[in-house]
Short mmCIF file of C-alpha atoms in Angstrom, two decimals:
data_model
loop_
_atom_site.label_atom_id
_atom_site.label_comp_id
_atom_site.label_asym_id
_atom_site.label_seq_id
_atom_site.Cartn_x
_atom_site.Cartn_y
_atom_site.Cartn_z
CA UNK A 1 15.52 -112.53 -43.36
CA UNK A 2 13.11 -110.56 -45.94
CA UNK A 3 11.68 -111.99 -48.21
CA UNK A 4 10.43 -110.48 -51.82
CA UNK A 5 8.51 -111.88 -55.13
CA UNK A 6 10.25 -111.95 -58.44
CA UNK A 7 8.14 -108.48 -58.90
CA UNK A 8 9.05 -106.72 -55.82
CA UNK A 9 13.30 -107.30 -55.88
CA UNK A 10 13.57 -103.79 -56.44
CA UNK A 11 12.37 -103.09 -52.65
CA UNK A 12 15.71 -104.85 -51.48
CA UNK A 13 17.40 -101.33 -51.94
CA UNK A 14 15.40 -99.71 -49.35
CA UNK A 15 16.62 -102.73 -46.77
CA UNK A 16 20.14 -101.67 -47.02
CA UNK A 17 21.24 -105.08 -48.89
CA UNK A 18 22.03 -108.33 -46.87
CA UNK A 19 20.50 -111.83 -47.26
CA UNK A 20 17.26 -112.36 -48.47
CA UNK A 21 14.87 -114.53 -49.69
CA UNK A 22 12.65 -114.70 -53.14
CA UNK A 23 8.73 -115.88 -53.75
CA UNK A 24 8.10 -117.78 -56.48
CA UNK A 25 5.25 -118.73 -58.31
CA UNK A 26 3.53 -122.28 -57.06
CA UNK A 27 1.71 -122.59 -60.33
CA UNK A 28 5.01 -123.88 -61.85
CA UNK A 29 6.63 -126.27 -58.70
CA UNK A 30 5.56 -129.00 -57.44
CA UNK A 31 5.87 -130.68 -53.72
CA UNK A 32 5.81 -134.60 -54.00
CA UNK A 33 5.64 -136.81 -50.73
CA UNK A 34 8.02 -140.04 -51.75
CA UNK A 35 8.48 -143.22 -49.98
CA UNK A 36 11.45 -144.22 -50.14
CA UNK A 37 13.23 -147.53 -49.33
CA UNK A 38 15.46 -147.95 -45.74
CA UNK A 39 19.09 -147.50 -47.82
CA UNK A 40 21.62 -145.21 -47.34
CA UNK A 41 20.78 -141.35 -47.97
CA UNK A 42 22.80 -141.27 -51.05
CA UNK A 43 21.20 -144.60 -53.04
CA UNK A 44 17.84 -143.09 -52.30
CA UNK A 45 18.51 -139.62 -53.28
CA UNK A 46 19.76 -140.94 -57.11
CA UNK A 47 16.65 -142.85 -56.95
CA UNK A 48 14.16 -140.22 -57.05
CA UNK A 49 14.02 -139.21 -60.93
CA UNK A 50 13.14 -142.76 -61.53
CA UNK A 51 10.57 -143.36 -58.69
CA UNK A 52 8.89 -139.95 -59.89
CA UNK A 53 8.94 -140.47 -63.55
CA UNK A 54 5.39 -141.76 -64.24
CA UNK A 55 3.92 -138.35 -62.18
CA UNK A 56 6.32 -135.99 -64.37
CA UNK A 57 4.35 -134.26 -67.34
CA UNK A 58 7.93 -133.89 -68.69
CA UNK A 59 11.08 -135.86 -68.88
CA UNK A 60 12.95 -136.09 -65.79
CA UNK A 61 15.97 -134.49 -67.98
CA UNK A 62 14.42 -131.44 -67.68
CA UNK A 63 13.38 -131.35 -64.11
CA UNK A 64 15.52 -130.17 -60.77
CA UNK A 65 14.73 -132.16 -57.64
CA UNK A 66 15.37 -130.84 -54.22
CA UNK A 67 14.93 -133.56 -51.77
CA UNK A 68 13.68 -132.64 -48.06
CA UNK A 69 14.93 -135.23 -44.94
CA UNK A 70 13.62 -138.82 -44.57
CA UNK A 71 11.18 -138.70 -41.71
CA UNK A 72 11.06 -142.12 -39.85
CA UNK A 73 7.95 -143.54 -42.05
CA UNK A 74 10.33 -143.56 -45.34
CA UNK A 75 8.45 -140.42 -46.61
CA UNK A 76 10.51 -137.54 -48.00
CA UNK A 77 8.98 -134.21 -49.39
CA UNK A 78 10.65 -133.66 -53.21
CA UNK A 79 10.27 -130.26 -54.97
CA UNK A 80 10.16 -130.31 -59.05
CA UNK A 81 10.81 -127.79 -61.19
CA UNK A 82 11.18 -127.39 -64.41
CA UNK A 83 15.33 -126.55 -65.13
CA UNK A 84 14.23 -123.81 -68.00
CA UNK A 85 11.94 -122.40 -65.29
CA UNK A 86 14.82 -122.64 -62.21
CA UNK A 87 17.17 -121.06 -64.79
CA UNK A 88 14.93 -117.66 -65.66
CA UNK A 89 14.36 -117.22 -62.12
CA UNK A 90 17.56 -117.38 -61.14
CA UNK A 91 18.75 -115.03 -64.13
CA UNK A 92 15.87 -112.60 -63.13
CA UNK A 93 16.87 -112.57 -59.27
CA UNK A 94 20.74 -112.04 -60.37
CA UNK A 95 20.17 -109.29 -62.81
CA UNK A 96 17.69 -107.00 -60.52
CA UNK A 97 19.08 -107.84 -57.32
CA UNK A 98 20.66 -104.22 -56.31
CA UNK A 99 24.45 -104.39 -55.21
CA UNK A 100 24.73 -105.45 -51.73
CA UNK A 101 22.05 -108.03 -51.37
CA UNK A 102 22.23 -111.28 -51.55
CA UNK A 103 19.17 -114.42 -52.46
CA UNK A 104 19.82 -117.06 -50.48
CA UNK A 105 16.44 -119.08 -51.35
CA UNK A 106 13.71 -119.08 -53.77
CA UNK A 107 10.12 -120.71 -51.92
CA UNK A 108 7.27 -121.78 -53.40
CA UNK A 109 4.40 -119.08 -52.16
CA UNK A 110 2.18 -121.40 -51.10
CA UNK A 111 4.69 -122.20 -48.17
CA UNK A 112 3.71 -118.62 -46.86
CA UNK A 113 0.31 -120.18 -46.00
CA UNK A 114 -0.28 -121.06 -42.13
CA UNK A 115 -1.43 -124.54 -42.07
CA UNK A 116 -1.97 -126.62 -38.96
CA UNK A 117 -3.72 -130.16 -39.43
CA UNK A 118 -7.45 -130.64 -40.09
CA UNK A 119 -7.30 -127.59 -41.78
CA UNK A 120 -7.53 -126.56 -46.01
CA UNK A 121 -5.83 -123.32 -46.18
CA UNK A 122 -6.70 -120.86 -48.94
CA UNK A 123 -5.48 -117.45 -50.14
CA UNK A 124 -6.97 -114.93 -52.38
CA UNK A 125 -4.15 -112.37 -53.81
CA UNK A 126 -5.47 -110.52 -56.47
CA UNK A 127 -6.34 -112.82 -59.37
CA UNK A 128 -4.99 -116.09 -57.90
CA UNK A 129 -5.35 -118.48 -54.98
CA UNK A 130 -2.76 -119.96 -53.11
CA UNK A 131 -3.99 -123.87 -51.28
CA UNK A 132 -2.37 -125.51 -48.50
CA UNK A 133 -3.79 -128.64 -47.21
CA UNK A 134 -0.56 -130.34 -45.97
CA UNK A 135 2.21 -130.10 -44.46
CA UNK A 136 3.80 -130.11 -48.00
CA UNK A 137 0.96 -130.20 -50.04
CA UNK A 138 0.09 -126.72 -51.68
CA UNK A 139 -0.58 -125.08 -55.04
CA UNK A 140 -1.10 -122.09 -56.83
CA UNK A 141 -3.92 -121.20 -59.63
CA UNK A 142 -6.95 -119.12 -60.89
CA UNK A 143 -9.81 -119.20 -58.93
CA UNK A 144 -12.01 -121.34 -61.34
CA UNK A 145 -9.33 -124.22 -60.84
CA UNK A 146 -8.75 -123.79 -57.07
CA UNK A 147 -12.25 -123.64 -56.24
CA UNK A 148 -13.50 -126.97 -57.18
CA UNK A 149 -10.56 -128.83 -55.73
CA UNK A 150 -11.22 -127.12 -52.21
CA UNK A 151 -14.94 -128.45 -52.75
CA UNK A 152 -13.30 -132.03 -53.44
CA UNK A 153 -10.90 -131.68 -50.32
CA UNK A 154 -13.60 -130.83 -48.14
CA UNK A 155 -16.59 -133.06 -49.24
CA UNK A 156 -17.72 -135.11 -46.49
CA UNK A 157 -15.07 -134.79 -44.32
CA UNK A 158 -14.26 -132.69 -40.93
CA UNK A 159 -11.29 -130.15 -42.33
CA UNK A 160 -11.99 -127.24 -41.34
CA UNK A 161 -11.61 -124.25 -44.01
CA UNK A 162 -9.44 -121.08 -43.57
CA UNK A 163 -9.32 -118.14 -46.25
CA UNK A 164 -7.32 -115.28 -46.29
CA UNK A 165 -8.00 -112.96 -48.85
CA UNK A 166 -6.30 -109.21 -49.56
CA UNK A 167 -10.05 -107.43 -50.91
CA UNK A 168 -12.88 -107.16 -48.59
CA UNK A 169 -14.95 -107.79 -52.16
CA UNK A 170 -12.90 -111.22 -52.24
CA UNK A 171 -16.36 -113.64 -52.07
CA UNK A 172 -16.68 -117.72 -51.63
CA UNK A 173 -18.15 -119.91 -54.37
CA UNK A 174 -21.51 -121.60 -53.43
CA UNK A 175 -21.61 -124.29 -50.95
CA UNK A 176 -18.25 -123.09 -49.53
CA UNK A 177 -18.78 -121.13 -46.14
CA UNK A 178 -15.92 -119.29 -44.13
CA UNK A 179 -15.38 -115.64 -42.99
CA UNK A 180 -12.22 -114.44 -45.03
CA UNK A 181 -9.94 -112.85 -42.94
CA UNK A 182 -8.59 -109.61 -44.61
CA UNK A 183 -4.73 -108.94 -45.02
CA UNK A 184 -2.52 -107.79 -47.85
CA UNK A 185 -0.47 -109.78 -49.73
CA UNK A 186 2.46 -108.32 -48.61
CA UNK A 187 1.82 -109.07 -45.19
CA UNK A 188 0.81 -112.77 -46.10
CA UNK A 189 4.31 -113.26 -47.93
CA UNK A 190 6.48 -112.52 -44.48
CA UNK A 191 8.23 -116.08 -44.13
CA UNK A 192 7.37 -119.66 -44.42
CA UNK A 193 5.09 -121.30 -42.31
CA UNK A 194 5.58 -124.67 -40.79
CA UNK A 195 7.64 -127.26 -42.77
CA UNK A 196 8.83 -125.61 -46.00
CA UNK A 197 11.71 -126.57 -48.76
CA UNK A 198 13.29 -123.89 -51.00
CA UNK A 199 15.43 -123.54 -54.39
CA UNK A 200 18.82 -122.72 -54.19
CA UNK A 201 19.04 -119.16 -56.19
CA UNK A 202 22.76 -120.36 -58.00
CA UNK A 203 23.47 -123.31 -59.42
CA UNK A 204 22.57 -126.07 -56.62
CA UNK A 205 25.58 -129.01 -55.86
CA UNK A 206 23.30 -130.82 -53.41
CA UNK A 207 19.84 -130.73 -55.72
CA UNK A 208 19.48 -134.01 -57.56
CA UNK A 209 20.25 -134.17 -61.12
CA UNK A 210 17.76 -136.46 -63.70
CA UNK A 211 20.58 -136.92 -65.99
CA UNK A 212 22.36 -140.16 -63.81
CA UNK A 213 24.16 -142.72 -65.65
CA UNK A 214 22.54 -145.96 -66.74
CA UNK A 215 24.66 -148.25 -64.54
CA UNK A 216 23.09 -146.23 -61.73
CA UNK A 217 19.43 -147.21 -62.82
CA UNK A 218 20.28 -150.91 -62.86
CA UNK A 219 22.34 -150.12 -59.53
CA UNK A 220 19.23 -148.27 -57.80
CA UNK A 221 17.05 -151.29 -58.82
CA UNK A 222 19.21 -154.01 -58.02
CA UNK A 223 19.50 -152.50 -54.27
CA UNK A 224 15.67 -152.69 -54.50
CA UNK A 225 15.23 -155.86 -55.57
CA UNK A 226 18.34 -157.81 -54.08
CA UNK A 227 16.98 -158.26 -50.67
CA UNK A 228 13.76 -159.85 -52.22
CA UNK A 229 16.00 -161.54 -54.54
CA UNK A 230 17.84 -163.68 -51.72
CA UNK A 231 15.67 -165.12 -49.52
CA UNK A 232 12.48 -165.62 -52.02
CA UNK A 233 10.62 -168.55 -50.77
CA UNK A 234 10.75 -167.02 -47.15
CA UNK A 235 7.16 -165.59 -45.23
CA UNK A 236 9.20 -162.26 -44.34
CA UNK A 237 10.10 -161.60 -47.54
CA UNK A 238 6.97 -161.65 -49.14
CA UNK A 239 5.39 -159.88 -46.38
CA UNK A 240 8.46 -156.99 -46.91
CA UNK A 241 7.68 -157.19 -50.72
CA UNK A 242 3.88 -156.56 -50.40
CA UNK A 243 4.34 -153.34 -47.89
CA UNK A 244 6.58 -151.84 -50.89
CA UNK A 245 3.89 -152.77 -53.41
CA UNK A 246 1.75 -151.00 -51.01
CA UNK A 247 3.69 -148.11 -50.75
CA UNK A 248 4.40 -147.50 -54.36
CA UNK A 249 0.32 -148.11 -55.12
CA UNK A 250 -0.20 -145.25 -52.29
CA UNK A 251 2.08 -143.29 -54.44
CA UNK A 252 0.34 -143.64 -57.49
CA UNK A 253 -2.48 -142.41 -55.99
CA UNK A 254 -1.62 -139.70 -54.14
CA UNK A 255 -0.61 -138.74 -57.87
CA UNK A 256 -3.06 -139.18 -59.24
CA UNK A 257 -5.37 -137.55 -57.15
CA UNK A 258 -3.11 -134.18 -56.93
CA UNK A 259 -3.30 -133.94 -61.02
CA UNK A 260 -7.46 -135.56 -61.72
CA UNK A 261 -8.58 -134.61 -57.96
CA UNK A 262 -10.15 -137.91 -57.48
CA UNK A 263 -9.10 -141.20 -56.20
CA UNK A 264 -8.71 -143.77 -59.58
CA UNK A 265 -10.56 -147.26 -60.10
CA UNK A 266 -8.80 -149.50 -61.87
CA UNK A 267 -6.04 -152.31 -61.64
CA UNK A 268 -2.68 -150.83 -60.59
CA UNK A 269 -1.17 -152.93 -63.60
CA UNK A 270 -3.20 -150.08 -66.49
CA UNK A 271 -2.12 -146.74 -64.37
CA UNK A 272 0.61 -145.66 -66.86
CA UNK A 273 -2.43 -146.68 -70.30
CA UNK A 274 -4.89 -145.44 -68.57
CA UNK A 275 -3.81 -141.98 -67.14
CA UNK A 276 -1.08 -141.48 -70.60
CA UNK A 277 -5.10 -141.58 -72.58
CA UNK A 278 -6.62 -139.46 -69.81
CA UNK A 279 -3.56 -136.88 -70.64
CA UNK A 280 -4.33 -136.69 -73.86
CA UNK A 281 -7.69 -136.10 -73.58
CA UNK A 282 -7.31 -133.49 -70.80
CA UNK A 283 -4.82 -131.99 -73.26
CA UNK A 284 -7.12 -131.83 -76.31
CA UNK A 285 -10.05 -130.63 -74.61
CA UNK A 286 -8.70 -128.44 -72.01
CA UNK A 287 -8.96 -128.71 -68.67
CA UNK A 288 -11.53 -125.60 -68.53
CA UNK A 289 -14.01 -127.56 -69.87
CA UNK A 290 -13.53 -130.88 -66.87
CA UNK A 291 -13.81 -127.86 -64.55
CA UNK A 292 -16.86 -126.43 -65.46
CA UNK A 293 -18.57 -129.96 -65.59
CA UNK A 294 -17.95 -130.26 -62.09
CA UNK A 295 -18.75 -126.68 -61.33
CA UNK A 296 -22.63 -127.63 -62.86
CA UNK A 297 -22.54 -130.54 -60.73
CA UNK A 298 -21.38 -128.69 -57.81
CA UNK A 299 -24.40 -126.45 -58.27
CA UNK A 300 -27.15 -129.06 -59.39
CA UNK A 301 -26.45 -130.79 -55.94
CA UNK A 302 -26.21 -127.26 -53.86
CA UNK A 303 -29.62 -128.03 -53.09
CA UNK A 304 -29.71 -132.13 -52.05
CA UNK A 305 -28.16 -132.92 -48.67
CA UNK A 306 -28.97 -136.36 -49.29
CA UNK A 307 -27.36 -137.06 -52.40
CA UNK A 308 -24.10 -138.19 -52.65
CA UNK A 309 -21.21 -138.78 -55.36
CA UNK A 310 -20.12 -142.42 -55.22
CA UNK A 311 -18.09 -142.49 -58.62
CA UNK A 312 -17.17 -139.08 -61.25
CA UNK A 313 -15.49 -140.03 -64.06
CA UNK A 314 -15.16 -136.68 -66.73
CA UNK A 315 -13.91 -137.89 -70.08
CA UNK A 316 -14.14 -136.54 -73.63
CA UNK A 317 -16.55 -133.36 -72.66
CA UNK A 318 -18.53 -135.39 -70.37
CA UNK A 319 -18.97 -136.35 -66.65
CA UNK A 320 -20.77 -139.29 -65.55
CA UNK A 321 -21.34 -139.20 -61.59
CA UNK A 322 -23.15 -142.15 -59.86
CA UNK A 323 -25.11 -140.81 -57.08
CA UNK A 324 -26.72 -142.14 -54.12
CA UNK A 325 -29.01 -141.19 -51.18
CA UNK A 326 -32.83 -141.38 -51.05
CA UNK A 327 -34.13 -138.10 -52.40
CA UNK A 328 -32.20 -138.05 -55.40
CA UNK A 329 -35.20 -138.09 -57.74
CA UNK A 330 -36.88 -135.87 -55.80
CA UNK A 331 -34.47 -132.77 -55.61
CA UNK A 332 -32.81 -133.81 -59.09
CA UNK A 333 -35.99 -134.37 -61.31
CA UNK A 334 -37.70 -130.65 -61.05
CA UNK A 335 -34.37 -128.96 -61.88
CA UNK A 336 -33.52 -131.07 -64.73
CA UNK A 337 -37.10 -130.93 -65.79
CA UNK A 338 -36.02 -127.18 -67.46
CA UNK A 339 -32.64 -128.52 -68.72
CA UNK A 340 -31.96 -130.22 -71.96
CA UNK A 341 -32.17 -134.04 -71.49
CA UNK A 342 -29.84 -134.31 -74.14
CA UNK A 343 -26.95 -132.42 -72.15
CA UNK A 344 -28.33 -133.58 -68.66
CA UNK A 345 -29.92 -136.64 -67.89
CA UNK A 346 -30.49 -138.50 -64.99
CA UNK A 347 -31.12 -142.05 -65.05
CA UNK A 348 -31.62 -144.70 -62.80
CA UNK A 349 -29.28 -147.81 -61.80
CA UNK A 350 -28.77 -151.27 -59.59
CA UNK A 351 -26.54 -149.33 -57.56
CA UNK A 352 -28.89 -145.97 -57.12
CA UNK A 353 -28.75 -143.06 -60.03
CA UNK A 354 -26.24 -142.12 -62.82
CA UNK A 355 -26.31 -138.47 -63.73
CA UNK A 356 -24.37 -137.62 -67.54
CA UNK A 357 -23.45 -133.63 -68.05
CA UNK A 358 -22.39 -133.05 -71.54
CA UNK A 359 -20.24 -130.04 -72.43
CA UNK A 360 -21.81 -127.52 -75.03
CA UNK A 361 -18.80 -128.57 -77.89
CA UNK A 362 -19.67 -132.18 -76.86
CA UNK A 363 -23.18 -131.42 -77.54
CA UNK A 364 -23.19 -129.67 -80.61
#
């Protein structure tokens, strides 16, 4: 099957018509990996606009869901998009298709991406990067966002980084070190790699709809709390109840950390107040100016091997980061000696050193 972006349909003429398949932008889909509880495939399936409301940044009545198969750990891979979004594509795809050929799927581009594990995938195409760093985790951006969150994905650990870029003038950020291997983007977007979910190109009978009843809300959480419900008072129970708390809490923060890019701090109980205020302030300050904090702390600690980020918390123009590690002072202090103190200043704590970065507006 061949497969074209939603700027490149008009090449289906020269294949002589047939099936096909159709890129589409990852910037505006995203893959969520959902536990789900052991019920039948059909109580689990209406289940997932609920379960996913609180990671939506719009109402589930606007959303599509296309659910993936329940692997035998209860997770399930669930594409989102936006139903205004699916809807232009689809009109888009309809109207330029020539006679003759046929979309049978529309894929996320960052599926194109060969990803094995251990690995953070990236690939430069013109002005955007496409990320893959799991078997359904992936996105799509400029390379001012995508950079930072690679640094973030990579920090201390062993993953191992691959870039693919289609210039030979394509070049890494600092700190970042891997030899770009050099292909064109049409020879990137061939097929999907590995494990992959697509969009139905028409009108979809099997993707699941936001707009269920509200007898099937109290129905989906009855069949979640029933068994609990029953036998109450019993070790087995509670011990069943507490692995569900435990897998909804893992939720939240794989969440969380695919929209802040940092594991969150605080009780369970304040997620929804605390990330609904961290919304609005990422909304009213941009998130341009969060990313170019953490770019100056990326390159005030290019330099210190020793010093590590224990806690970053970026807020209302500012970024707080409590560091650790032994030379702190000492690789810190003579390059904040030339800055502003009143936009950078390092202090130190009980638990080692707090560094604050102001933004310029912040500043002023």
């Amino acid at each position: 099957m061949i497969h074209f972006s939603l700027d490149e349909l008009h090449r289906a003429t020269a294949t002589g018509g047939g099936p096909c398949a159709v890129w589409v932008p990852s910037e505006q889909v995203a893959c969520h990996l959902l536990d789900v509880p052991a019920v039948a495939q059909k109580k689990w399936r209406a289940m997932v606009p609920w379960m996913l409301e609180e990671r939506l940044l719009d109402r589930p009545d606007n959303c599509q869901f296309i659910c993936g198969n329940r692997d035998g750990d209860g997770a399930v891979p669930v594409l989102v998009v936006a139903r205004s979004v699916l809807a232009a594509w689809q009109r888009q795809v309809h109207t330029s298709l020539p006679p003759g050929s046929q979309c049978q799927q529309l894929i996320p581009d960052f599926f194109a991406l060969p990803w094995q594990p251990g690995q953070v995938v990236v690939a430069v195409v013109g002005q955007r990067c496409l990320l893959r760093y799991g078997q359904w985790q992936g996105m799509a951006g400029p390379p001012e966002f995508i950079w930072p969150l690679v640094s973030q994905l990579l920090g201390d650990s062993t993953l191992n980084l691959q870039v693919f870029a289609d210039s030979e003038a394509a070049t890494l950020p600092p700190g970042l070190s891997a030899t770009p291997v050099i292909v064109s983007a049409q020879a990137l977007l061939q097929r999907p790699q590995g494990s992959w979910l697509g969009l139905d190109a028409g009108a979809s009978a099997s993707a699941v709809r936001a707009s269920w009843p509200l007898a099937g809300k109290v129905a989906a959480g009855l069949a979640l709390l029933l068994p609990v419900l029953l036998v109450a008072g019993e070790l087995v129970e509670t011990r069943r109840m507490a692995a569900q708390a435990s897998h909804f809490e893992q939720a939240l923060a794989a969440g969380y950390r695919q929209y802040f890019g940092m594991d969150y701090d605080f009780a369970p109980a304040d997620f929804q107040r605390t990330v609904s205020r961290q919304l609005e302030n990422r909304a009213g300050e941009g998130a341009g100016v969060g990313l170019a904090l953490v770019d100056q702390l990326d390159q005030l600690l290019a330099d210190c091997p020793d010093c590590r980020v224990d806690r970053l918390v970026v807020r209302d123009g500012q970024l707080q980061a409590s560091l650790s590690g032994e030379t702190v002072g000492e690789h810190l202090g003579p390059a904040l000696a030339v800055i502003d103190e009143q936009q950078v200043n390092l202090q130190a704590s009980d638990a080692g050193w707090l560094l604050q970065i102001k933004s310029g507006s912040a500043h002023e």
